[in-house]
Structures are given as C-alpha cells and as structure tokens.
C-alpha cells in the first residue's frame, strides 16, 4: 500500500507531499454523474457496491494518495430517529429538527454495527480493493448539532444560537449525546478497517471564541481523547473558517489540523507551535484558473508547507461541482512533481 499519506499524518519524513481532495468523489466527475443518474444520493450512500465504486473513482482518475469513504456527515443522524432527505436544489433537509427538550428526549441511541451495517460493508469492501489508505469520517459534534437544530443548512444559524445562548443546558445535552454517537460511529469505522479519520467541523467558524472555548471544544476533546484511548489511527480535525482561534485549537489532540485558504499554512502551523501536521490549503476556486496560476499557487503552498511539521496537500474546502476535471488532474500531478525530493 502507498502509505505516504499515513506517514505524514504521523509526522514522519517522506519523499513527496501526499495529496487528497475534500469531496474528491462527487459531481465534478462525469463518472459520478453517470451513477447518480440511476440512483438518488441516499441510495448511493447505502449501497456498499456503488459507494465503493464512487470512492475508488478519484483514486483511479486522479492518482490521489488517499481515498475517503463515500457517505455524508448526516447519515448517522437517521438512526437517531431523524427524518432526512436530500433535495437536489436545497441540499439536506431534516423534517423533524430538534429545538426543545421534548424532541431531544425522543432522540434514539443506537448501535452503529447494526443500524449502519452498510457503512461497515463498504469499508470492508474497499479495504480489499484499495492500494491507498482509506479515510473514514464524521461531522464534529457542533457541526452535526447545527443540522439537527436548524433542520438543514443555514445562513445565520439563529435556531442553533438561540439554544446556545438561551438554553445552554439543552444545547450541551445535544452536544453530549452527539459526541457519544460520533464516538461509537467512528470506532465502528476503525474496527471495520479505515486507516485514518477526519472530523469535519464545517460550521465552527460561526461561533465567537468564548463559546467555542467554553462549550464546544471540550466535546471535540472528549471525542478525540476517547477515540485515542481505543485506537491509534491518525485523526484529522478540520475546523473550517477558524484562523482566528487556531492557538486555542492547538490543544486538541488530533494528529493533523485541516486549514482553509484564509491563512498561510506556515503561519497556521506557528500558531499551533509547529506540533501538528497541517492539511490544506488551496482555495478551491484556483482550480478554475489557468495552469500557470494553478502551478504558482501550488508552489506557494508547497514552499510554506516546508516549515510545517508535516504537510498533506488538500484544498481549503470541498472541490466545487463545476471544477474542470482536466485542471484537477493537472493539480494532483503538479503537487507530486513539484514536491518530489531528489536523492
Ligand atoms: O450527488 C449529490 O447531489 C450529493 C452531493 C453530496 C455529496 C457528493 C452531498 C450532499 N454529500 C456528498 C458527499 C460527501 N459529503 C462526502 C464524501 C466523501 C468525499 O469525496 O469527500 C463528505 C466527506 C461529505 C461531508 C459533508 N456533508 C460535509 C462536511 C464537509 C464540508 O463540505 O464542509 C457537510 C457540511 C455535508 C452536508 C452536505 N451534504 C450534501 C451537501 C450539498 C451538503 C452541504 C449543505 C450545506 O451547505 O449545508
């Protein structure tokens, strides 16, 4: 197996900079669109053969150094009694959001081995076919809480913040319940064979530092520390849009921190005392530009990556559906070429 990605996660030296791309399986690939013409998104996530096929697509088409399980962060909410659908136009919709004690009390606890058996099957399937490491993943407690409370995506997250400021007891009960669910779900993925995990905290950056520190990061810490006491797979934490609080985030015991494009990665690394491998951080929109501009920006990120304890190349957020595939192929090749160390 090509273990360059895993070595960098652990802070070991390697001969080139590994790359994978957030949302690397998805709508920008014609091969993905072909499959989506036949099945809806939830069906795709729940079918181990199809989910494996779309997981492998970017590895074969692009030559990335890691695969990420094809699923969605909202899948593990369904067995809690959440009525989830994906609308082509709006995105995810939760028809029974949780905004009061009564609906919180209705949430179910479950065993992911039984209820999310299809995820286990997909992982086992993939492990016998992949030549690169497989990344499992989950949403972080706060990011999942926003979907649970808002009932979908949101602009101002008013319902989430109403609870956070107005009924902190219930807000923390929700965070605590999600933390346990996510822990059990990630351990199931690890037992099934994933080689690393990424925890997506996509919406952390909507919160002020005081509340992040007091009421949110403690659940991330609990989650990661509990996983670490049961397994030694590398953990990537991705707090999107959070450059303003990286110093405090450095206390989280993840091995790798994902960084978006709003900060130079060497500055981000320094804020975290150069103790962690950094993942990132090209603006996904650079991939719409010419090859020259893509190359210039890749060079800039690679040069700054040298100062980090370790560097995994990625975009600063998910690849956009309209991205030209040829540019993505060029991007992966140029990262490999420019970072190759001569003997
Ligand atoms: O085919 C389609 O029309 C569905 C589009 C789609 C895809 C391809 C959704 C709906 N989810 C996914 C897959 C997905 N989602 C993966 C697969 C693995 C990969 O290749 O990376 C992963 C890791 C996710 C994670 C995810 N889902 C996040 C965290 C990452 C991020 O982008 O910040 C979030 C916030 C979601 C929610 C979600 N699912 C889908 C959409 C359109 C959204 C975002 C909606 C919103 O803006 O709130």
Tab-separated table of C-alpha atoms and ligand atoms in Angstrom:
chain	number	residue	atom	x	y	z
A	1	UNK	CA	0.000	0.000	0.000
A	2	UNK	CA	1.140	3.573	-0.707
A	3	UNK	CA	1.490	4.785	2.898
A	4	UNK	CA	2.957	8.258	2.217
A	5	UNK	CA	-0.218	9.942	3.493
A	6	UNK	CA	-0.214	7.928	6.750
A	7	UNK	CA	3.479	8.608	7.337
A	8	UNK	CA	2.926	12.362	7.079
A	9	UNK	CA	-0.074	12.111	9.430
A	10	UNK	CA	2.339	10.613	11.975
A	11	UNK	CA	4.954	13.297	11.365
A	12	UNK	CA	7.414	11.000	9.522
A	13	UNK	CA	9.566	12.210	6.620
A	14	UNK	CA	8.563	11.211	3.067
A	15	UNK	CA	9.914	11.724	-0.472
A	16	UNK	CA	6.990	13.831	-1.793
A	17	UNK	CA	3.925	15.694	-0.494
A	18	UNK	CA	0.829	13.458	-0.487
A	19	UNK	CA	-2.473	14.887	-1.699
A	20	UNK	CA	-6.163	14.056	-1.457
A	21	UNK	CA	-9.082	16.402	-2.111
A	22	UNK	CA	-12.067	17.066	0.122
A	23	UNK	CA	-15.227	15.937	-1.711
A	24	UNK	CA	-12.991	14.210	-4.276
A	25	UNK	CA	-15.829	11.826	-5.134
A	26	UNK	CA	-18.699	13.858	-6.482
A	27	UNK	CA	-20.490	15.886	-9.045
A	28	UNK	CA	-17.491	17.351	-10.919
A	29	UNK	CA	-16.693	13.803	-12.153
A	30	UNK	CA	-18.734	12.593	-15.177
A	31	UNK	CA	-18.247	9.017	-13.911
A	32	UNK	CA	-20.014	10.006	-10.649
A	33	UNK	CA	-22.808	11.790	-12.511
A	34	UNK	CA	-23.419	8.632	-14.563
A	35	UNK	CA	-24.130	6.657	-11.395
A	36	UNK	CA	-26.235	9.471	-9.882
A	37	UNK	CA	-28.484	9.409	-12.966
A	38	UNK	CA	-29.565	5.944	-11.884
A	39	UNK	CA	-29.809	6.317	-8.080
A	40	UNK	CA	-30.550	9.096	-5.611
A	41	UNK	CA	-27.892	10.285	-3.200
A	42	UNK	CA	-29.086	8.417	-0.072
A	43	UNK	CA	-29.439	5.165	-2.013
A	44	UNK	CA	-25.887	5.633	-3.290
A	45	UNK	CA	-24.567	6.125	0.249
A	46	UNK	CA	-26.357	2.984	1.461
A	47	UNK	CA	-25.314	0.625	-1.338
A	48	UNK	CA	-21.870	-0.835	-0.461
A	49	UNK	CA	-21.028	-1.757	-4.077
A	50	UNK	CA	-21.939	1.638	-5.535
A	51	UNK	CA	-20.458	3.584	-2.595
A	52	UNK	CA	-17.207	1.636	-3.053
A	53	UNK	CA	-17.198	2.332	-6.773
A	54	UNK	CA	-17.503	6.119	-6.337
A	55	UNK	CA	-14.917	6.078	-3.514
A	56	UNK	CA	-12.393	4.464	-5.881
A	57	UNK	CA	-13.169	6.734	-8.879
A	58	UNK	CA	-10.958	9.693	-7.841
A	59	UNK	CA	-8.111	7.372	-6.813
A	60	UNK	CA	-8.039	5.871	-10.297
A	61	UNK	CA	-8.845	9.019	-12.279
A	62	UNK	CA	-6.664	11.499	-10.370
A	63	UNK	CA	-3.988	9.406	-8.657
A	64	UNK	CA	-4.580	10.882	-5.181
A	65	UNK	CA	-2.726	9.394	-2.203
A	66	UNK	CA	-5.781	8.565	-0.065
A	67	UNK	CA	-9.410	7.594	-0.552
A	68	UNK	CA	-12.263	8.931	1.568
A	69	UNK	CA	-15.262	6.766	2.316
A	70	UNK	CA	-18.260	7.852	0.240
A	71	UNK	CA	-21.031	8.814	2.634
A	72	UNK	CA	-22.285	12.023	4.223
A	73	UNK	CA	-21.918	13.573	7.665
A	74	UNK	CA	-25.709	13.424	8.124
A	75	UNK	CA	-26.075	9.658	7.568
A	76	UNK	CA	-25.507	8.730	11.267
A	77	UNK	CA	-28.339	11.065	12.332
A	78	UNK	CA	-31.014	8.917	10.651
A	79	UNK	CA	-30.941	6.045	13.175
A	80	UNK	CA	-31.435	8.607	15.974
A	81	UNK	CA	-34.970	8.978	14.583
A	82	UNK	CA	-34.176	11.861	12.243
A	83	UNK	CA	-36.213	12.114	9.037
A	84	UNK	CA	-33.530	13.031	6.492
A	85	UNK	CA	-33.844	13.790	2.794
A	86	UNK	CA	-31.561	15.307	0.189
A	87	UNK	CA	-33.214	17.766	-2.134
A	88	UNK	CA	-31.407	18.367	-5.452
A	89	UNK	CA	-31.957	22.115	-5.118
A	90	UNK	CA	-31.778	22.829	-1.372
A	91	UNK	CA	-29.386	20.140	-0.125
A	92	UNK	CA	-30.018	18.200	3.092
A	93	UNK	CA	-33.373	18.636	4.858
A	94	UNK	CA	-34.286	17.309	8.300
A	95	UNK	CA	-38.055	17.216	8.610
A	96	UNK	CA	-38.100	16.858	12.410
A	97	UNK	CA	-35.462	19.287	13.767
A	98	UNK	CA	-34.594	19.221	17.474
A	99	UNK	CA	-35.232	22.565	19.172
A	100	UNK	CA	-36.774	21.667	22.509
A	101	UNK	CA	-36.437	19.208	25.361
A	102	UNK	CA	-39.345	17.042	24.175
A	103	UNK	CA	-37.842	16.447	20.726
A	104	UNK	CA	-34.409	15.897	22.296
A	105	UNK	CA	-35.889	13.240	24.586
A	106	UNK	CA	-37.275	11.485	21.514
A	107	UNK	CA	-33.795	11.013	20.012
A	108	UNK	CA	-32.782	7.359	19.962
A	109	UNK	CA	-29.466	5.792	20.911
A	110	UNK	CA	-28.323	3.024	18.585
A	111	UNK	CA	-25.612	0.512	17.817
A	112	UNK	CA	-23.836	1.546	14.559
A	113	UNK	CA	-22.810	-2.096	13.975
A	114	UNK	CA	-26.468	-2.884	13.350
A	115	UNK	CA	-28.015	0.350	12.102
A	116	UNK	CA	-25.133	1.457	9.859
A	117	UNK	CA	-24.149	-2.004	8.679
A	118	UNK	CA	-23.901	-0.666	5.090
A	119	UNK	CA	-21.008	1.625	6.115
A	120	UNK	CA	-19.173	-1.339	7.635
A	121	UNK	CA	-19.732	-3.370	4.465
A	122	UNK	CA	-18.494	-0.518	2.247
A	123	UNK	CA	-15.307	-0.169	4.313
A	124	UNK	CA	-14.599	-3.918	4.228
A	125	UNK	CA	-15.260	-3.972	0.514
A	126	UNK	CA	-12.900	-1.047	-0.080
A	127	UNK	CA	-10.110	-2.401	2.087
A	128	UNK	CA	-9.743	-5.443	-0.135
A	129	UNK	CA	-9.578	-3.290	-3.286
A	130	UNK	CA	-7.673	-0.100	-2.429
A	131	UNK	CA	-3.934	0.489	-2.824
A	132	UNK	CA	-4.024	3.754	-0.871
A	133	UNK	CA	-5.172	4.397	2.726
A	134	UNK	CA	-8.899	4.786	3.389
A	135	UNK	CA	-10.080	7.807	5.395
A	136	UNK	CA	-13.260	7.375	7.438
A	137	UNK	CA	-15.073	10.459	8.710
A	138	UNK	CA	-17.775	12.095	10.741
A	139	UNK	CA	-19.119	15.567	11.369
A	140	UNK	CA	-17.926	17.131	14.646
A	141	UNK	CA	-20.496	17.490	17.468
A	142	UNK	CA	-21.182	21.183	16.807
A	143	UNK	CA	-21.476	20.884	13.023
A	144	UNK	CA	-23.915	17.983	13.368
A	145	UNK	CA	-25.808	19.928	16.052
A	146	UNK	CA	-26.373	22.805	13.585
A	147	UNK	CA	-28.060	20.486	11.069
A	148	UNK	CA	-30.073	18.769	13.813
A	149	UNK	CA	-31.283	22.098	15.229
A	150	UNK	CA	-31.705	24.132	12.010
A	151	UNK	CA	-33.204	21.234	10.019
A	152	UNK	CA	-30.733	21.802	7.176
A	153	UNK	CA	-28.207	24.293	6.033
A	154	UNK	CA	-28.478	27.864	7.303
A	155	UNK	CA	-27.332	31.412	6.776
A	156	UNK	CA	-27.338	32.886	10.264
A	157	UNK	CA	-27.835	29.754	12.404
A	158	UNK	CA	-30.414	31.564	14.507
A	159	UNK	CA	-32.024	28.436	15.984
A	160	UNK	CA	-28.649	26.985	16.979
A	161	UNK	CA	-27.552	30.246	18.573
A	162	UNK	CA	-30.913	30.734	20.312
A	163	UNK	CA	-30.297	27.428	22.089
A	164	UNK	CA	-26.600	28.091	22.696
A	165	UNK	CA	-27.284	31.468	24.332
A	166	UNK	CA	-30.808	30.841	25.647
A	167	UNK	CA	-30.886	27.232	26.879
A	168	UNK	CA	-27.324	26.139	27.398
A	169	UNK	CA	-28.343	23.070	29.359
A	170	UNK	CA	-30.271	21.667	26.405
A	171	UNK	CA	-27.560	22.798	23.957
A	172	UNK	CA	-24.950	20.875	25.955
A	173	UNK	CA	-27.239	17.857	26.278
A	174	UNK	CA	-27.440	17.774	22.480
A	175	UNK	CA	-23.643	18.165	22.175
A	176	UNK	CA	-23.040	15.379	24.713
A	177	UNK	CA	-25.437	12.963	23.016
A	178	UNK	CA	-23.917	13.645	19.591
A	179	UNK	CA	-20.398	13.177	20.994
A	180	UNK	CA	-21.264	9.659	22.189
A	181	UNK	CA	-22.962	8.777	18.892
A	182	UNK	CA	-19.992	10.066	16.841
A	183	UNK	CA	-17.505	8.199	19.044
A	184	UNK	CA	-19.327	4.888	18.579
A	185	UNK	CA	-19.724	5.519	14.845
A	186	UNK	CA	-16.031	6.328	14.329
A	187	UNK	CA	-14.898	3.324	16.389
A	188	UNK	CA	-17.124	1.133	14.220
A	189	UNK	CA	-15.393	2.568	11.119
A	190	UNK	CA	-11.962	1.986	12.678
A	191	UNK	CA	-12.826	-1.623	13.584
A	192	UNK	CA	-14.076	-2.167	10.030
A	193	UNK	CA	-10.660	-1.076	8.734
A	194	UNK	CA	-10.313	2.658	7.971
A	195	UNK	CA	-6.684	3.840	8.189
A	196	UNK	CA	-7.322	7.409	9.366
A	197	UNK	CA	-10.305	9.544	10.256
A	198	UNK	CA	-11.280	13.124	9.540
A	199	UNK	CA	-13.671	15.066	11.761
A	200	UNK	CA	-15.368	17.857	9.783
A	201	UNK	CA	-16.190	20.970	11.833
A	202	UNK	CA	-17.550	22.918	8.887
A	203	UNK	CA	-19.599	25.435	10.896
A	204	UNK	CA	-17.394	26.037	13.952
A	205	UNK	CA	-16.373	29.407	12.475
A	206	UNK	CA	-19.827	30.919	13.033
A	207	UNK	CA	-19.252	30.990	16.808
A	208	UNK	CA	-17.405	33.545	18.974
A	209	UNK	CA	-14.140	32.396	20.620
A	210	UNK	CA	-15.565	32.491	24.160
A	211	UNK	CA	-18.329	29.982	23.400
A	212	UNK	CA	-16.057	27.810	21.251
A	213	UNK	CA	-13.646	27.531	24.170
A	214	UNK	CA	-16.216	27.026	26.906
A	215	UNK	CA	-18.927	24.927	25.313
A	216	UNK	CA	-17.722	23.377	22.067
A	217	UNK	CA	-14.050	22.383	22.090
A	218	UNK	CA	-14.491	20.332	25.251
A	219	UNK	CA	-16.733	17.942	23.274
A	220	UNK	CA	-14.193	17.745	20.428
A	221	UNK	CA	-11.517	16.973	23.032
A	222	UNK	CA	-13.650	14.340	24.704
A	223	UNK	CA	-14.382	12.723	21.337
A	224	UNK	CA	-10.754	12.631	20.198
A	225	UNK	CA	-9.344	11.581	23.572
A	226	UNK	CA	-11.825	8.700	23.833
A	227	UNK	CA	-11.034	7.523	20.306
A	228	UNK	CA	-7.314	7.773	21.061
A	229	UNK	CA	-7.699	5.610	24.146
A	230	UNK	CA	-9.198	2.867	21.969
A	231	UNK	CA	-7.164	3.090	18.766
A	232	UNK	CA	-4.061	4.606	17.221
A	233	UNK	CA	-5.310	5.573	13.744
A	234	UNK	CA	-4.338	9.166	12.868
A	235	UNK	CA	-7.044	11.766	13.435
A	236	UNK	CA	-7.503	14.844	11.244
A	237	UNK	CA	-9.585	17.689	12.686
A	238	UNK	CA	-10.895	20.248	10.177
A	239	UNK	CA	-12.207	23.418	11.844
A	240	UNK	CA	-13.300	25.369	8.771
A	241	UNK	CA	-13.027	29.192	8.766
A	242	UNK	CA	-11.311	29.258	12.161
A	243	UNK	CA	-7.961	31.014	11.631
A	244	UNK	CA	-8.912	33.420	14.445
A	245	UNK	CA	-8.784	30.678	17.037
A	246	UNK	CA	-6.020	28.308	15.898
A	247	UNK	CA	-3.903	28.897	19.005
A	248	UNK	CA	-6.700	27.521	21.186
A	249	UNK	CA	-7.442	24.732	18.722
A	250	UNK	CA	-3.838	23.535	19.022
A	251	UNK	CA	-4.819	21.989	22.365
A	252	UNK	CA	-6.986	19.432	20.542
A	253	UNK	CA	-5.129	16.118	20.426
A	254	UNK	CA	-5.676	15.439	16.713
A	255	UNK	CA	-2.548	14.480	14.735
A	256	UNK	CA	-3.421	16.714	11.793
A	257	UNK	CA	-5.283	20.027	11.551
A	258	UNK	CA	-7.019	20.966	8.297
A	259	UNK	CA	-6.625	24.630	7.329
A	260	UNK	CA	-8.650	26.711	4.868
A	261	UNK	CA	-7.180	29.285	2.468
A	262	UNK	CA	-7.682	32.329	4.714
A	263	UNK	CA	-4.256	31.974	6.344
A	264	UNK	CA	-0.739	30.957	5.193
A	265	UNK	CA	-0.145	27.382	6.359
A	266	UNK	CA	3.251	28.167	7.927
A	267	UNK	CA	1.578	30.922	9.991
A	268	UNK	CA	-1.163	28.478	10.991
A	269	UNK	CA	1.465	25.924	11.969
A	270	UNK	CA	3.341	28.506	14.035
A	271	UNK	CA	0.147	29.457	15.891
A	272	UNK	CA	-0.028	25.791	16.862
A	273	UNK	CA	3.655	25.672	17.944
A	274	UNK	CA	4.559	23.514	14.934
A	275	UNK	CA	3.294	20.484	16.854
A	276	UNK	CA	0.886	19.154	14.226
A	277	UNK	CA	0.881	18.061	10.627
A	278	UNK	CA	-1.017	20.597	8.508
A	279	UNK	CA	-3.515	19.693	5.789
A	280	UNK	CA	-4.503	22.202	3.130
A	281	UNK	CA	-4.997	24.806	1.872
A	282	UNK	CA	-5.509	25.890	-1.746
A	283	UNK	CA	-8.627	27.961	-2.456
A	284	UNK	CA	-10.898	25.547	-4.443
A	285	UNK	CA	-11.543	28.385	-6.931
A	286	UNK	CA	-7.873	28.368	-8.019
A	287	UNK	CA	-8.808	25.217	-9.950
A	288	UNK	CA	-10.884	27.357	-12.337
A	289	UNK	CA	-7.769	29.323	-13.379
A	290	UNK	CA	-5.065	28.633	-15.975
A	291	UNK	CA	-2.364	26.000	-15.457
A	292	UNK	CA	0.182	28.753	-14.809
A	293	UNK	CA	-1.887	30.207	-11.977
A	294	UNK	CA	-2.591	26.753	-10.540
A	295	UNK	CA	1.143	25.987	-10.611
A	296	UNK	CA	2.091	29.322	-8.993
A	297	UNK	CA	-0.390	28.817	-6.165
A	298	UNK	CA	0.658	25.193	-5.611
A	299	UNK	CA	4.306	26.286	-5.429
A	300	UNK	CA	3.432	28.966	-2.884
A	301	UNK	CA	1.596	26.480	-0.655
A	302	UNK	CA	4.325	23.824	-1.004
A	303	UNK	CA	7.058	26.320	-0.107
A	304	UNK	CA	5.179	27.332	3.028
A	305	UNK	CA	4.466	23.667	3.828
A	306	UNK	CA	8.197	23.023	4.250
A	307	UNK	CA	8.118	24.940	7.547
A	308	UNK	CA	5.354	22.713	8.969
A	309	UNK	CA	5.957	19.553	10.990
A	310	UNK	CA	4.327	17.708	8.095
A	311	UNK	CA	2.191	18.770	5.138
A	312	UNK	CA	-0.658	16.944	3.399
A	313	UNK	CA	-1.806	18.859	0.334
A	314	UNK	CA	-5.556	19.464	0.018
A	315	UNK	CA	-7.950	22.236	-0.899
A	316	UNK	CA	-9.065	24.607	1.853
A	317	UNK	CA	-12.616	23.240	1.478
A	318	UNK	CA	-14.515	20.796	-0.758
A	319	UNK	CA	-13.980	20.800	-4.515
A	320	UNK	CA	-16.799	22.604	-6.330
A	321	UNK	CA	-19.131	20.706	-8.694
A	322	UNK	CA	-18.293	22.940	-11.696
A	323	UNK	CA	-14.497	22.357	-11.494
A	324	UNK	CA	-12.902	21.230	-14.817
A	325	UNK	CA	-11.604	17.654	-14.369
A	326	UNK	CA	-8.501	18.308	-16.505
A	327	UNK	CA	-7.450	21.050	-14.094
A	328	UNK	CA	-7.923	18.696	-11.145
A	329	UNK	CA	-5.700	16.080	-12.811
A	330	UNK	CA	-3.078	18.751	-13.504
A	331	UNK	CA	-3.314	19.911	-9.876
A	332	UNK	CA	-2.621	16.439	-8.443
A	333	UNK	CA	0.267	15.842	-10.900
A	334	UNK	CA	1.895	19.192	-10.241
A	335	UNK	CA	1.769	18.717	-6.450
A	336	UNK	CA	3.516	15.365	-6.893
A	337	UNK	CA	6.099	16.702	-9.347
A	338	UNK	CA	6.990	19.933	-7.575
A	339	UNK	CA	7.301	18.305	-4.158
A	340	UNK	CA	9.414	15.325	-5.288
A	341	UNK	CA	12.704	15.351	-3.392
A	342	UNK	CA	15.777	14.362	-5.387
A	343	UNK	CA	18.144	11.769	-3.855
B	1	LIG	O1	-24.743	13.887	-5.589
B	1	LIG	C1	-25.271	14.799	-4.947
B	1	LIG	O2	-26.100	15.578	-5.473
B	1	LIG	C2	-24.998	14.977	-3.492
B	1	LIG	C3	-23.920	15.961	-3.196
B	1	LIG	C4	-23.189	15.448	-1.979
B	1	LIG	C5	-22.024	14.665	-1.984
B	1	LIG	C6	-21.250	14.166	-3.174
B	1	LIG	C7	-23.576	15.640	-0.631
B	1	LIG	C8	-24.782	16.341	-0.163
B	1	LIG	N1	-22.662	14.984	0.170
B	1	LIG	C9	-21.705	14.380	-0.616
B	1	LIG	C10	-20.602	13.511	-0.171
B	1	LIG	C11	-19.820	13.905	0.991
B	1	LIG	N2	-20.187	14.774	1.981
B	1	LIG	C12	-18.563	13.366	1.332
B	1	LIG	C13	-17.954	12.242	0.530
B	1	LIG	C14	-16.563	11.971	0.508
B	1	LIG	C15	-15.697	12.893	-0.316
B	1	LIG	O3	-15.473	12.615	-1.504
B	1	LIG	O4	-15.164	13.872	0.251
B	1	LIG	C16	-18.147	14.005	2.514
B	1	LIG	C17	-16.842	13.816	3.261
B	1	LIG	C18	-19.180	14.872	2.913
B	1	LIG	C19	-19.152	15.679	4.135
B	1	LIG	C20	-20.178	16.739	4.322
B	1	LIG	N3	-21.503	16.726	4.028
B	1	LIG	C21	-19.896	17.961	4.968
B	1	LIG	C22	-18.567	18.329	5.571
B	1	LIG	C23	-17.611	18.762	4.525
B	1	LIG	C24	-17.796	20.145	4.005
B	1	LIG	O5	-18.005	20.269	2.799
B	1	LIG	O6	-17.696	21.094	4.804
B	1	LIG	C25	-21.080	18.703	5.018
B	1	LIG	C26	-21.276	20.094	5.608
B	1	LIG	C27	-22.096	17.917	4.420
B	1	LIG	C28	-23.522	18.277	4.297
B	1	LIG	C29	-23.945	18.226	2.882
B	1	LIG	N4	-24.190	17.080	2.194
B	1	LIG	C30	-24.507	17.360	0.880
B	1	LIG	C31	-24.468	18.768	0.737
B	1	LIG	C32	-24.792	19.508	-0.524
B	1	LIG	C33	-24.071	19.295	1.973
B	1	LIG	C34	-23.783	20.749	2.305
B	1	LIG	C35	-25.013	21.509	2.550
B	1	LIG	C36	-24.740	22.780	3.300
B	1	LIG	O7	-24.210	23.747	2.705
B	1	LIG	O8	-25.079	22.821	4.485
